[in-house]
Every structure is written in C-alpha cells, then in structure tokens.
Amino acid sequence: MPLSLYQTVKSAITVRQVGEMYGMEPDRRGMVCCPFHSDSDPSMKLNDTYYYCFGCGANGDAIDLTAKLFDLNPRQAAEKLAHDFGIDPDKPPANAIALLPPKRGLTDEQWADIAYCLRVLTDYLDLLHDWQERYKPASPEEPLDERFVEALHMTETVEHLTDCVAFGTPQQKADAAAQLLSGSYLLMLEERTDRLALAKCA
C-alpha cells in the first residue's frame, strides 16, 4: 500500500523535533514542561516516536502532539507538519500509475474477509488502548511494563491497518483485507488476543 500523509510525516519527523519546532526546550533526558497542564517541573518526555506526560497522562505521536498544541484535527496537524518541515505531501506514490481501476461489486466472501480483518484488528486495538491506560508508569523512574511498551509501539501500526480495511471504496477495503490475509500477521494477532482473553478469564 502507498504511504499515507500520516505515515510520510511520522517517518520523516521525530516527536522531539516537533517539540523543538514549536518552542519546547527538552533537557538531555528529553523532558519538557507539559503545555497541557500547569507544570513547573518538566514532566513530559519527548521520545522519537511518542510523547508521554507523567503529570496529566497526555500521550501520542508527532501528529497527536501538533493537533493538541494547535487545536487541529489529525489531518490538519499532518498537513501543518508537512508544511512547516518542508515535506511534500502531494508527491504521488511511485506505484500510483500501476493501480488498476476498481472492480464492480464484491463477493460475499470478500465482505466476510473484510469483517474478519476488522474484528481481529479492533479486538487487538482495544487491548492496546487498555494497556496504554492501565499500565502507564506513575513516574519517570518507574520501569516500563512490557504491555505499555507494546501498546506504544503497536497502536499506530494497527490503527493504520484498521483504517485501510475500514475506509475507502469497497475494492480498496477488499484489497487491504486480501493483503492482510496473504501473510501470517493477522492470524498471529488473533491467536495472541484470544490467548490473552482466555488468561484474563481464568
């Protein structure tokens, strides 16, 4: 699949660069005063791919930070970052010309594949969101729980995959589902989510 504007921006810019661009001054540990609550001692950590405030719990990626700072929606935030950092969001992906025109109508099997992909992805996404809230550290010194780390690393990818299957034309949804089903990634997610659900009930 071609890179979206969101992926293009996030692969080109770190969260720390965003903070510095918009007036934050991280110390050597990457800590800044959080702009989202009254903060006299730096309580927000700017990492490469995400930020996290140990005071108010604000967290997210480069686009989330920009959206929250300037009261924008994610699309507007991505466009602002592309503009401010000189990234060209309008450059067509290299394989755009090779895309075939959409076919008419989907079979019942294709709709079933789309529904299956969405169920597996959203189940895992719900788990990641729960972990990000449930296992977030209470202070910068506290060791990070592996489930919190997994949530931070995986949420963006799974949200993007979910968007690919949930939005677009029927044919685009079917193509995204077929691509997911062609590998073992989706099966691995389903087995992992089911295993964790069983462990929780035990």
C-alpha atoms as one frame of an Amber mdcrd trajectory, in Angstrom:
protein
   0.000   0.000   0.000   1.298   3.513  -0.687   2.360   5.589   2.285  -0.338
   7.880   3.624   0.325  11.516   4.548   0.330  10.411   8.196   2.964   7.740
   7.621   5.073  10.064   5.454   5.102  12.755   8.135   5.713  10.384  11.045
   8.541   8.567   9.260  10.266  11.889   8.494   9.892  13.734  11.819  10.560
  12.741  15.432   8.332  13.878  18.295  11.319  15.682  19.808  11.815  17.655
  16.565   8.143  18.661  16.689   8.506  19.850  20.278  11.595  21.896  19.438
   9.957  23.351  16.311   7.044  24.642  18.396   9.005  26.174  21.257   9.727
  23.348  23.719  13.250  23.010  25.088  13.895  19.388  26.104  16.670  18.695
  28.600  19.267  15.974  27.991  16.744  13.332  29.088  14.154  14.652  26.629
  11.957  16.098  29.410   9.949  19.320  28.952   7.291  21.203  30.902   3.948
  19.875  29.712   1.966  22.516  27.775  -1.328  20.800  28.595  -1.422  21.391
  32.353   0.153  23.710  34.933   3.663  22.268  35.080   6.564  23.873  36.960
   8.920  20.850  36.779   9.346  19.052  33.439   7.003  16.065  33.450   6.600
  15.328  29.719   9.037  13.001  27.946   9.659  13.528  24.228  10.826  10.285
  22.613  11.439   9.737  18.907   8.048   8.171  18.150   5.816   9.244  21.060
   5.422  11.695  23.928   4.125  10.936  27.402   3.309  13.254  30.328   3.792
  11.704  33.755   1.688  14.502  35.250  -1.539  14.580  33.241  -1.170  11.401
  31.144  -1.201  13.211  27.760   0.400  10.954  25.152   0.572  10.258  21.438
   2.741  10.647  18.360   4.031  13.662  16.417   0.643  14.301  14.776  -1.240
  13.987  18.075   1.124  16.479  19.723   0.689  19.014  16.924  -3.095  18.560
  16.872  -3.315  19.116  20.633  -0.962  22.131  20.605  -2.855  23.968  17.870
  -6.383  22.561  18.366  -6.397  20.832  14.962  -7.819  17.565  13.717  -5.256
  14.857  12.743  -5.443  15.664   9.027  -4.847  19.387   9.639  -1.994  18.576
  12.022  -0.325  16.297   9.447  -0.674  19.000   6.789   0.798  21.642   9.148
   3.789  19.405   9.902   4.317  18.695   6.206   4.280  22.443   5.523   6.439
  23.501   8.483   9.069  20.797   7.895   9.085  21.154   4.101   7.685  17.701
   3.311   5.818  17.411   0.005   2.502  15.637   0.788   1.264  15.919  -2.799
   4.030  13.910  -4.436   2.248  10.867  -5.875   3.431   7.439  -4.711   5.695
   5.658  -7.176   3.179   2.892  -7.851   0.097   5.134  -8.318   0.086   4.756
 -12.114   0.139   0.965 -11.816  -3.079   0.801  -9.786  -5.927  -0.924 -11.609
  -9.364   0.690 -11.794 -11.736  -0.627  -9.103 -13.804  -3.656  -9.993 -17.569
  -3.616  -9.624 -19.134  -5.152  -6.565 -17.641  -7.532  -4.024 -18.435 -11.154
  -3.386 -19.884 -12.357  -0.074 -16.519 -13.956   0.636 -14.722 -10.610   0.206
 -17.163  -8.865   2.578 -16.644 -11.718   5.069 -12.853 -11.259   4.808 -13.228
  -7.517   5.473 -15.436  -8.170   8.523 -12.987 -10.778   9.849  -9.981  -8.444
   9.465 -11.823  -5.616  11.206 -12.830  -7.858  14.105  -9.283  -9.104  14.712
  -7.730  -5.642  14.357 -10.262  -3.839  16.563 -10.059  -6.548  19.269  -6.283
  -6.093  19.409  -6.615  -2.308  19.253  -8.998  -2.338  22.232  -6.410  -4.372
  24.130  -3.623  -1.920  23.249  -5.701   1.080  24.345  -6.495  -0.670  27.633
  -2.818  -1.468  28.255  -1.711   2.073  27.451  -4.015   3.369  30.177  -3.816
   0.517  32.691  -0.025   0.029  32.722   1.242   3.576  32.209   4.093   4.421
  34.610   3.387   6.699  37.558   6.797   8.409  37.387   9.799   8.754  35.027
  11.823   6.430  37.290   9.342   3.561  37.254  10.321   0.708  34.872   8.022
   0.462  31.842   5.647  -2.524  31.808   6.152  -4.606  28.638   2.427  -4.310
  27.839   2.628  -0.498  27.995   5.660  -0.590  25.670   3.856  -2.930  23.235
   0.879  -0.562  23.211   3.090   2.429  22.422   4.891   0.606  19.620   1.937
  -1.190  18.032  -1.054   1.175  18.310  -0.062   3.373  15.359   0.510   0.396
  13.030  -2.726  -1.355  13.981  -4.747   1.883  13.692  -3.358   2.373  10.178
  -4.200  -1.205   9.161  -7.706  -0.783  10.596  -8.177   2.443   8.619  -7.084
   0.685   5.410  -9.733  -2.017   5.851 -12.467   0.263   7.232 -12.288   3.218
   4.830 -12.093   3.770   1.092 -14.009   2.177  -1.743 -15.271  -1.414  -1.359
 -12.489  -2.576  -3.669  -9.824  -0.779  -1.611 -11.179  -2.432   1.554 -11.138
  -5.826  -0.153  -7.582  -5.296  -1.424  -6.404  -4.300   2.063  -8.100  -7.355
   3.602  -6.619  -9.670   0.947  -3.147  -8.268   1.602  -3.531  -8.836   5.353
  -4.826 -12.362   4.841  -1.983 -13.266   2.480   0.504 -13.309   5.384   0.537
 -14.710   8.916   0.329 -11.354  10.748  -3.454 -11.349  11.227  -3.541 -14.955
  12.415  -0.780 -14.190  14.902  -2.764 -11.215  16.250  -5.935 -13.284  16.594
  -4.152 -16.107  18.441  -2.410 -13.622  20.762  -5.614 -11.709  21.542  -7.602
 -14.916  22.143  -4.858 -16.304  24.384  -4.780 -13.130  26.480  -8.583 -13.082
  26.731  -8.594 -16.677  27.996  -5.850 -15.884  30.524  -7.861 -12.916  31.782
 -10.951 -15.089  32.307  -9.009 -17.881  34.041
